[in-house]
PDB file of C-alpha atoms and ligand atoms in Angstrom:
ATOM      1  CA  UNK A 738     -33.516 -10.363 -25.394  1.00  0.00           C
ATOM      2  CA  UNK A 739     -31.494  -8.835 -22.548  1.00  0.00           C
ATOM      3  CA  UNK A 740     -31.611 -10.953 -19.412  1.00  0.00           C
ATOM      4  CA  UNK A 741     -32.797  -8.103 -17.139  1.00  0.00           C
ATOM      5  CA  UNK A 742     -35.608  -7.304 -19.583  1.00  0.00           C
ATOM      6  CA  UNK A 743     -36.623 -10.955 -19.816  1.00  0.00           C
ATOM      7  CA  UNK A 744     -36.740 -11.269 -16.028  1.00  0.00           C
ATOM      8  CA  UNK A 745     -38.801  -8.118 -15.576  1.00  0.00           C
ATOM      9  CA  UNK A 746     -41.141  -9.088 -18.443  1.00  0.00           C
ATOM     10  CA  UNK A 747     -41.729 -12.352 -16.634  1.00  0.00           C
ATOM     11  CA  UNK A 748     -42.825 -10.379 -13.587  1.00  0.00           C
ATOM     12  CA  UNK A 749     -39.918 -11.511 -11.389  1.00  0.00           C
ATOM     13  CA  UNK A 750     -39.231  -7.946 -10.173  1.00  0.00           C
ATOM     14  CA  UNK A 751     -38.795  -4.428 -11.548  1.00  0.00           C
ATOM     15  CA  UNK A 752     -35.926  -3.918 -14.002  1.00  0.00           C
ATOM     16  CA  UNK A 753     -33.788  -2.449 -11.164  1.00  0.00           C
ATOM     17  CA  UNK A 754     -34.848  -5.274  -8.824  1.00  0.00           C
ATOM     18  CA  UNK A 755     -33.814  -7.827 -11.438  1.00  0.00           C
ATOM     19  CA  UNK A 756     -30.377  -6.215 -11.738  1.00  0.00           C
ATOM     20  CA  UNK A 757     -30.004  -6.604  -7.940  1.00  0.00           C
ATOM     21  CA  UNK A 758     -30.938 -10.306  -8.156  1.00  0.00           C
ATOM     22  CA  UNK A 759     -28.384 -10.734 -10.932  1.00  0.00           C
ATOM     23  CA  UNK A 760     -25.663  -8.919  -8.994  1.00  0.00           C
ATOM     24  CA  UNK A 761     -26.353 -11.178  -6.015  1.00  0.00           C
ATOM     25  CA  UNK A 762     -25.631 -14.219  -8.214  1.00  0.00           C
ATOM     26  CA  UNK A 763     -29.143 -15.643  -7.827  1.00  0.00           C
ATOM     27  CA  UNK A 764     -29.771 -16.197 -11.558  1.00  0.00           C
ATOM     28  CA  UNK A 765     -28.392 -19.024 -13.669  1.00  0.00           C
ATOM     29  CA  UNK A 766     -28.680 -19.329 -17.445  1.00  0.00           C
ATOM     30  CA  UNK A 767     -28.016 -22.721 -19.010  1.00  0.00           C
ATOM     31  CA  UNK A 768     -26.099 -23.818 -15.903  1.00  0.00           C
ATOM     32  CA  UNK A 769     -23.943 -20.666 -15.526  1.00  0.00           C
ATOM     33  CA  UNK A 770     -24.427 -17.892 -12.982  1.00  0.00           C
ATOM     34  CA  UNK A 771     -24.941 -14.680 -14.961  1.00  0.00           C
ATOM     35  CA  UNK A 772     -24.577 -11.303 -13.244  1.00  0.00           C
ATOM     36  CA  UNK A 773     -24.763  -9.024 -16.278  1.00  0.00           C
ATOM     37  CA  UNK A 774     -28.291  -7.809 -17.056  1.00  0.00           C
ATOM     38  CA  UNK A 775     -27.215  -6.932 -20.596  1.00  0.00           C
ATOM     39  CA  UNK A 776     -26.414 -10.594 -21.398  1.00  0.00           C
ATOM     40  CA  UNK A 777     -28.502 -11.834 -24.333  1.00  0.00           C
ATOM     41  CA  UNK A 778     -30.694 -14.875 -23.738  1.00  0.00           C
ATOM     42  CA  UNK A 779     -32.936 -16.817 -26.070  1.00  0.00           C
ATOM     43  CA  UNK A 780     -36.485 -17.939 -25.277  1.00  0.00           C
ATOM     44  CA  UNK A 781     -35.140 -21.477 -25.176  1.00  0.00           C
ATOM     45  CA  UNK A 782     -32.551 -20.803 -22.478  1.00  0.00           C
ATOM     46  CA  UNK A 783     -32.999 -22.567 -19.130  1.00  0.00           C
ATOM     47  CA  UNK A 784     -33.219 -19.696 -16.641  1.00  0.00           C
ATOM     48  CA  UNK A 785     -33.170 -20.470 -12.905  1.00  0.00           C
ATOM     49  CA  UNK A 786     -33.846 -18.083 -10.030  1.00  0.00           C
ATOM     50  CA  UNK A 787     -32.528 -19.370  -6.704  1.00  0.00           C
ATOM     51  CA  UNK A 788     -32.295 -22.803  -8.331  1.00  0.00           C
ATOM     52  CA  UNK A 789     -35.933 -22.847  -9.533  1.00  0.00           C
ATOM     53  CA  UNK A 790     -36.641 -22.918 -13.276  1.00  0.00           C
ATOM     54  CA  UNK A 791     -38.630 -19.952 -14.661  1.00  0.00           C
ATOM     55  CA  UNK A 792     -41.195 -20.381 -17.410  1.00  0.00           C
ATOM     56  CA  UNK A 793     -39.539 -18.183 -20.031  1.00  0.00           C
ATOM     57  CA  UNK A 794     -42.151 -18.531 -22.773  1.00  0.00           C
ATOM     58  CA  UNK A 795     -43.002 -14.997 -23.754  1.00  0.00           C
ATOM     59  CA  UNK A 796     -45.797 -16.016 -26.080  1.00  0.00           C
ATOM     60  CA  UNK A 797     -48.875 -16.491 -23.926  1.00  0.00           C
ATOM     61  CA  UNK A 798     -52.397 -17.266 -25.019  1.00  0.00           C
ATOM     62  CA  UNK A 799     -55.287 -17.444 -22.580  1.00  0.00           C
ATOM     63  CA  UNK A 800     -59.021 -17.840 -22.468  1.00  0.00           C
ATOM     64  CA  UNK A 801     -60.920 -15.938 -19.798  1.00  0.00           C
ATOM     65  CA  UNK A 802     -64.555 -16.382 -18.813  1.00  0.00           C
ATOM     66  CA  UNK A 803     -65.224 -12.653 -18.671  1.00  0.00           C
ATOM     67  CA  UNK A 804     -67.721 -11.859 -15.949  1.00  0.00           C
ATOM     68  CA  UNK A 805     -70.254  -9.040 -16.222  1.00  0.00           C
ATOM     69  CA  UNK A 806     -69.202  -5.695 -14.744  1.00  0.00           C
ATOM     70  CA  UNK A 807     -65.574  -5.779 -15.922  1.00  0.00           C
ATOM     71  CA  UNK A 808     -64.133  -3.645 -18.744  1.00  0.00           C
ATOM     72  CA  UNK A 809     -62.357  -5.198 -21.724  1.00  0.00           C
ATOM     73  CA  UNK A 810     -59.343  -2.890 -21.623  1.00  0.00           C
ATOM     74  CA  UNK A 811     -55.664  -3.085 -20.781  1.00  0.00           C
ATOM     75  CA  UNK A 812     -56.150  -0.628 -17.932  1.00  0.00           C
ATOM     76  CA  UNK A 813     -58.550   1.914 -16.580  1.00  0.00           C
ATOM     77  CA  UNK A 814     -57.962   4.490 -13.865  1.00  0.00           C
ATOM     78  CA  UNK A 815     -61.218   3.760 -12.036  1.00  0.00           C
ATOM     79  CA  UNK A 816     -62.908   0.566 -13.140  1.00  0.00           C
ATOM     80  CA  UNK A 817     -61.840  -3.074 -12.906  1.00  0.00           C
ATOM     81  CA  UNK A 818     -60.523  -4.453 -16.191  1.00  0.00           C
ATOM     82  CA  UNK A 819     -60.036  -7.991 -17.453  1.00  0.00           C
ATOM     83  CA  UNK A 820     -56.275  -7.590 -16.838  1.00  0.00           C
ATOM     84  CA  UNK A 821     -57.041  -7.154 -13.112  1.00  0.00           C
ATOM     85  CA  UNK A 822     -58.393 -10.726 -13.107  1.00  0.00           C
ATOM     86  CA  UNK A 823     -55.042 -12.192 -14.238  1.00  0.00           C
ATOM     87  CA  UNK A 824     -51.719 -12.656 -12.433  1.00  0.00           C
ATOM     88  CA  UNK A 825     -49.349  -9.716 -13.013  1.00  0.00           C
ATOM     89  CA  UNK A 826     -47.038 -11.783 -15.180  1.00  0.00           C
ATOM     90  CA  UNK A 827     -49.556 -11.632 -18.037  1.00  0.00           C
ATOM     91  CA  UNK A 828     -49.580  -7.853 -17.955  1.00  0.00           C
ATOM     92  CA  UNK A 829     -45.778  -7.749 -17.785  1.00  0.00           C
ATOM     93  CA  UNK A 830     -45.405  -9.976 -20.819  1.00  0.00           C
ATOM     94  CA  UNK A 831     -47.773  -7.803 -22.879  1.00  0.00           C
ATOM     95  CA  UNK A 832     -50.861 -10.020 -23.037  1.00  0.00           C
ATOM     96  CA  UNK A 833     -53.786  -8.106 -24.578  1.00  0.00           C
ATOM     97  CA  UNK A 834     -57.476  -8.862 -25.106  1.00  0.00           C
ATOM     98  CA  UNK A 835     -58.446  -9.899 -28.644  1.00  0.00           C
ATOM     99  CA  UNK A 836     -61.378  -7.647 -29.513  1.00  0.00           C
ATOM    100  CA  UNK A 837     -63.868  -6.371 -26.993  1.00  0.00           C
ATOM    101  CA  UNK A 838     -66.898  -7.527 -25.072  1.00  0.00           C
ATOM    102  CA  UNK A 839     -69.201  -4.904 -23.565  1.00  0.00           C
ATOM    103  CA  UNK A 840     -68.950  -4.352 -19.824  1.00  0.00           C
ATOM    104  CA  UNK A 841     -72.183  -6.280 -19.203  1.00  0.00           C
ATOM    105  CA  UNK A 842     -71.393  -9.083 -21.699  1.00  0.00           C
ATOM    106  CA  UNK A 843     -69.955 -12.316 -20.310  1.00  0.00           C
ATOM    107  CA  UNK A 844     -68.168 -15.302 -21.787  1.00  0.00           C
ATOM    108  CA  UNK A 845     -65.169 -16.169 -23.917  1.00  0.00           C
ATOM    109  CA  UNK A 846     -62.412 -13.596 -24.165  1.00  0.00           C
ATOM    110  CA  UNK A 847     -59.081 -14.542 -25.730  1.00  0.00           C
ATOM    111  CA  UNK A 848     -55.938 -12.750 -24.589  1.00  0.00           C
ATOM    112  CA  UNK A 849     -52.615 -13.097 -26.329  1.00  0.00           C
ATOM    113  CA  UNK A 850     -49.132 -11.648 -26.628  1.00  0.00           C
ATOM    114  CA  UNK A 851     -49.269 -12.404 -30.377  1.00  0.00           C
ATOM    115  CA  UNK A 852     -50.401  -9.163 -32.004  1.00  0.00           C
ATOM    116  CA  UNK A 853     -50.436 -10.744 -35.441  1.00  0.00           C
ATOM    117  CA  UNK A 854     -52.761 -13.521 -34.303  1.00  0.00           C
ATOM    118  CA  UNK A 855     -55.038 -10.972 -32.611  1.00  0.00           C
ATOM    119  CA  UNK A 856     -55.117  -8.882 -35.772  1.00  0.00           C
ATOM    120  CA  UNK A 857     -55.949 -11.896 -37.912  1.00  0.00           C
ATOM    121  CA  UNK A 858     -58.865 -12.835 -35.659  1.00  0.00           C
ATOM    122  CA  UNK A 859     -60.483  -9.390 -35.647  1.00  0.00           C
ATOM    123  CA  UNK A 860     -59.259  -7.478 -38.729  1.00  0.00           C
ATOM    124  CA  UNK A 861     -62.197  -6.227 -40.812  1.00  0.00           C
ATOM    125  CA  UNK A 862     -63.025  -8.709 -43.546  1.00  0.00           C
ATOM    126  CA  UNK A 863     -61.108 -11.530 -41.861  1.00  0.00           C
ATOM    127  CA  UNK A 864     -63.280 -12.011 -38.834  1.00  0.00           C
ATOM    128  CA  UNK A 865     -63.871 -15.541 -37.687  1.00  0.00           C
ATOM    129  CA  UNK A 866     -67.367 -16.646 -36.625  1.00  0.00           C
ATOM    130  CA  UNK A 867     -68.265 -15.742 -33.073  1.00  0.00           C
ATOM    131  CA  UNK A 868     -71.230 -17.424 -31.420  1.00  0.00           C
ATOM    132  CA  UNK A 869     -73.227 -15.803 -28.610  1.00  0.00           C
ATOM    133  CA  UNK A 870     -76.061 -16.998 -26.420  1.00  0.00           C
ATOM    134  CA  UNK A 871     -78.620 -14.224 -26.144  1.00  0.00           C
ATOM    135  CA  UNK A 872     -81.745 -13.648 -24.065  1.00  0.00           C
ATOM    136  CA  UNK A 873     -84.057 -10.797 -25.064  1.00  0.00           C
ATOM    137  CA  UNK A 874     -87.162  -9.045 -23.873  1.00  0.00           C
ATOM    138  CA  UNK A 875     -89.970 -10.483 -25.991  1.00  0.00           C
ATOM    139  CA  UNK A 876     -90.155 -13.475 -28.312  1.00  0.00           C
ATOM    140  CA  UNK A 877     -87.727 -14.194 -31.134  1.00  0.00           C
ATOM    141  CA  UNK A 878     -89.424 -15.066 -34.412  1.00  0.00           C
ATOM    142  CA  UNK A 879     -88.619 -16.582 -37.789  1.00  0.00           C
ATOM    143  CA  UNK A 880     -88.801 -13.009 -39.174  1.00  0.00           C
ATOM    144  CA  UNK A 881     -86.011 -11.940 -36.790  1.00  0.00           C
ATOM    145  CA  UNK A 882     -83.890 -14.852 -38.057  1.00  0.00           C
ATOM    146  CA  UNK A 883     -84.638 -13.892 -41.674  1.00  0.00           C
ATOM    147  CA  UNK A 884     -83.682 -10.247 -41.029  1.00  0.00           C
ATOM    148  CA  UNK A 885     -80.364 -11.331 -39.510  1.00  0.00           C
ATOM    149  CA  UNK A 886     -79.704 -13.689 -42.435  1.00  0.00           C
ATOM    150  CA  UNK A 887     -80.402 -10.942 -44.985  1.00  0.00           C
ATOM    151  CA  UNK A 888     -77.944  -8.491 -43.385  1.00  0.00           C
ATOM    152  CA  UNK A 889     -79.498  -5.601 -41.491  1.00  0.00           C
ATOM    153  CA  UNK A 890     -79.107  -1.856 -41.801  1.00  0.00           C
ATOM    154  CA  UNK A 891     -79.066  -0.242 -38.373  1.00  0.00           C
ATOM    155  CA  UNK A 892     -80.904   2.971 -37.469  1.00  0.00           C
ATOM    156  CA  UNK A 893     -77.838   5.119 -38.168  1.00  0.00           C
ATOM    157  CA  UNK A 894     -77.462   3.582 -41.645  1.00  0.00           C
ATOM    158  CA  UNK A 895     -74.690   1.184 -40.622  1.00  0.00           C
ATOM    159  CA  UNK A 896     -74.815  -1.967 -42.733  1.00  0.00           C
ATOM    160  CA  UNK A 897     -74.244  -5.342 -41.040  1.00  0.00           C
ATOM    161  CA  UNK A 898     -73.128  -8.498 -42.795  1.00  0.00           C
ATOM    162  CA  UNK A 899     -75.551 -11.446 -42.839  1.00  0.00           C
ATOM    163  CA  UNK A 900     -75.577 -13.064 -39.400  1.00  0.00           C
ATOM    164  CA  UNK A 901     -77.073 -16.211 -37.908  1.00  0.00           C
ATOM    165  CA  UNK A 902     -79.944 -16.267 -35.423  1.00  0.00           C
ATOM    166  CA  UNK A 903     -80.868 -19.796 -34.364  1.00  0.00           C
ATOM    167  CA  UNK A 904     -83.889 -19.824 -32.083  1.00  0.00           C
ATOM    168  CA  UNK A 905     -83.735 -22.060 -29.021  1.00  0.00           C
ATOM    169  CA  UNK A 906     -86.651 -23.788 -27.243  1.00  0.00           C
ATOM    170  CA  UNK A 907     -87.094 -20.917 -24.779  1.00  0.00           C
ATOM    171  CA  UNK A 908     -88.753 -18.300 -27.005  1.00  0.00           C
ATOM    172  CA  UNK A 909     -86.691 -15.385 -25.696  1.00  0.00           C
ATOM    173  CA  UNK A 910     -83.328 -17.107 -26.349  1.00  0.00           C
ATOM    174  CA  UNK A 911     -81.164 -17.779 -29.405  1.00  0.00           C
ATOM    175  CA  UNK A 912     -77.664 -18.461 -30.646  1.00  0.00           C
ATOM    176  CA  UNK A 913     -76.379 -15.527 -32.684  1.00  0.00           C
ATOM    177  CA  UNK A 914     -73.412 -15.944 -35.025  1.00  0.00           C
ATOM    178  CA  UNK A 915     -71.485 -12.841 -36.108  1.00  0.00           C
ATOM    179  CA  UNK A 916     -68.649 -12.605 -38.576  1.00  0.00           C
ATOM    180  CA  UNK A 917     -67.722  -9.045 -37.677  1.00  0.00           C
ATOM    181  CA  UNK A 918     -67.529  -7.009 -34.510  1.00  0.00           C
ATOM    182  CA  UNK A 919     -69.211  -3.643 -34.726  1.00  0.00           C
ATOM    183  CA  UNK A 920     -69.786  -1.626 -31.542  1.00  0.00           C
ATOM    184  CA  UNK A 921     -72.705  -3.100 -29.499  1.00  0.00           C
ATOM    185  CA  UNK A 922     -73.596  -5.035 -32.638  1.00  0.00           C
ATOM    186  CA  UNK A 923     -75.962  -7.677 -31.294  1.00  0.00           C
ATOM    187  CA  UNK A 924     -77.681  -5.218 -28.974  1.00  0.00           C
ATOM    188  CA  UNK A 925     -78.176  -2.779 -31.836  1.00  0.00           C
ATOM    189  CA  UNK A 926     -79.411  -5.446 -34.275  1.00  0.00           C
ATOM    190  CA  UNK A 927     -81.914  -6.758 -31.771  1.00  0.00           C
ATOM    191  CA  UNK A 928     -82.967  -3.250 -30.728  1.00  0.00           C
ATOM    192  CA  UNK A 929     -83.845  -2.664 -34.409  1.00  0.00           C
ATOM    193  CA  UNK A 930     -86.130  -5.703 -34.136  1.00  0.00           C
ATOM    194  CA  UNK A 931     -87.749  -4.266 -30.992  1.00  0.00           C
ATOM    195  CA  UNK A 932     -86.198  -6.963 -28.755  1.00  0.00           C
ATOM    196  CA  UNK A 933     -83.770  -5.400 -26.247  1.00  0.00           C
ATOM    197  CA  UNK A 934     -80.979  -7.718 -25.057  1.00  0.00           C
ATOM    198  CA  UNK A 935     -81.207  -8.770 -21.401  1.00  0.00           C
ATOM    199  CA  UNK A 936     -78.239 -11.158 -21.316  1.00  0.00           C
ATOM    200  CA  UNK A 937     -75.367 -11.845 -23.696  1.00  0.00           C
ATOM    201  CA  UNK A 938     -72.641 -14.468 -23.411  1.00  0.00           C
ATOM    202  CA  UNK A 939     -69.971 -15.331 -25.986  1.00  0.00           C
ATOM    203  CA  UNK A 940     -69.604 -19.091 -26.352  1.00  0.00           C
ATOM    204  CA  UNK A 941     -66.987 -19.422 -29.083  1.00  0.00           C
ATOM    205  CA  UNK A 942     -64.569 -17.658 -31.389  1.00  0.00           C
ATOM    206  CA  UNK A 943     -63.757 -19.622 -34.545  1.00  0.00           C
ATOM    207  CA  UNK A 944     -62.707 -23.106 -33.437  1.00  0.00           C
ATOM    208  CA  UNK A 945     -62.242 -22.082 -29.800  1.00  0.00           C
ATOM    209  CA  UNK A 946     -65.069 -22.841 -27.356  1.00  0.00           C
ATOM    210  CA  UNK A 947     -65.359 -21.449 -23.832  1.00  0.00           C
ATOM    211  CA  UNK A 948     -64.220 -24.210 -21.476  1.00  0.00           C
ATOM    212  CA  UNK A 949     -67.272 -25.378 -19.530  1.00  0.00           C
ATOM    213  CA  UNK A 950     -65.076 -26.033 -16.485  1.00  0.00           C
ATOM    214  CA  UNK A 951     -64.327 -22.314 -16.142  1.00  0.00           C
ATOM    215  CA  UNK A 952     -66.566 -20.156 -13.981  1.00  0.00           C
ATOM    216  CA  UNK A 953     -67.015 -16.384 -14.374  1.00  0.00           C
ATOM    217  CA  UNK A 954     -63.670 -14.638 -13.745  1.00  0.00           C
ATOM    218  CA  UNK A 955     -61.653 -17.852 -14.242  1.00  0.00           C
ATOM    219  CA  UNK A 956     -59.057 -18.342 -16.960  1.00  0.00           C
ATOM    220  CA  UNK A 957     -56.629 -20.897 -18.324  1.00  0.00           C
ATOM    221  CA  UNK A 958     -53.815 -20.999 -20.876  1.00  0.00           C
ATOM    222  CA  UNK A 959     -54.782 -22.320 -24.301  1.00  0.00           C
ATOM    223  CA  UNK A 960     -53.544 -25.794 -25.193  1.00  0.00           C
ATOM    224  CA  UNK A 961     -51.094 -26.285 -28.072  1.00  0.00           C
ATOM    225  CA  UNK A 962     -53.987 -27.767 -30.099  1.00  0.00           C
ATOM    226  CA  UNK A 963     -56.190 -24.732 -29.465  1.00  0.00           C
ATOM    227  CA  UNK A 964     -53.408 -22.321 -30.447  1.00  0.00           C
ATOM    228  CA  UNK A 965     -52.808 -24.286 -33.634  1.00  0.00           C
ATOM    229  CA  UNK A 966     -56.532 -24.290 -34.469  1.00  0.00           C
ATOM    230  CA  UNK A 967     -56.828 -20.528 -33.855  1.00  0.00           C
ATOM    231  CA  UNK A 968     -53.713 -19.787 -35.887  1.00  0.00           C
ATOM    232  CA  UNK A 969     -55.076 -21.618 -38.881  1.00  0.00           C
ATOM    233  CA  UNK A 970     -58.666 -20.340 -38.469  1.00  0.00           C
TER     234      UNK A 970
HETATM  235  N1  LIG B 486     -72.522  -7.551 -29.456  1.00  0.00           N
HETATM  236  C1  LIG B 486     -72.841  -6.712 -28.447  1.00  0.00           C
HETATM  237  O1  LIG B 486     -73.840  -5.992 -28.538  1.00  0.00           O
HETATM  238  N2  LIG B 486     -72.052  -6.659 -27.368  1.00  0.00           N
HETATM  239  C2  LIG B 486     -70.973  -7.459 -27.201  1.00  0.00           C
HETATM  240  O2  LIG B 486     -70.299  -7.393 -26.161  1.00  0.00           O
HETATM  241  C3  LIG B 486     -70.648  -8.338 -28.239  1.00  0.00           C
HETATM  242  C4  LIG B 486     -71.442  -8.370 -29.367  1.00  0.00           C
END
């Protein structure tokens, strides 16, 4: 990649600003001062700005504890999006949410620069299991669990794959496991059962669990082990 593009993708400055930094001799690549923005650099190059090493990894993978009230979108003219919760560098390097959670849904959201990985995790027919904690109005019954297990047909005729509904000790709560991601799926399935959703939180996606040390709105990069597990999910 061109050096000026790499620097601006990393959020150092605008493309023009990066060319100024280069001209001023403030950037070193593998021990040499480089002033030409068109110089090609690899991801493995040691790039220093004013003597400080930059983290040049362009592949980024994060988990975010999405809070309620925030849109799962790259950007929105009016409303706060999940990208607004992250440092600008993640936007500059092209990090995107993997799938969608509704505005009022909370919990695990993966963001990645790896479009292929994102596609593999959400492409129809290849979906990995996603587990949600749900609280409803009313009481969840064995019949609700059986209807989920059988695969439901929603009011508009949309067919859902068999899904898990594991009732928890509080009678209005359950763990729901989906293998697909249709629009408002859990809310619509439970509405069909006459049990409107009051609270929904995603706990896991395939092998990846929401880190219990994260609070709403907090995020962290995935570990190498987590990336490996997701890639082979
Ligand atoms: N099902 C829903 O209804 N909403 C979500 O955000 C995720 C799954």
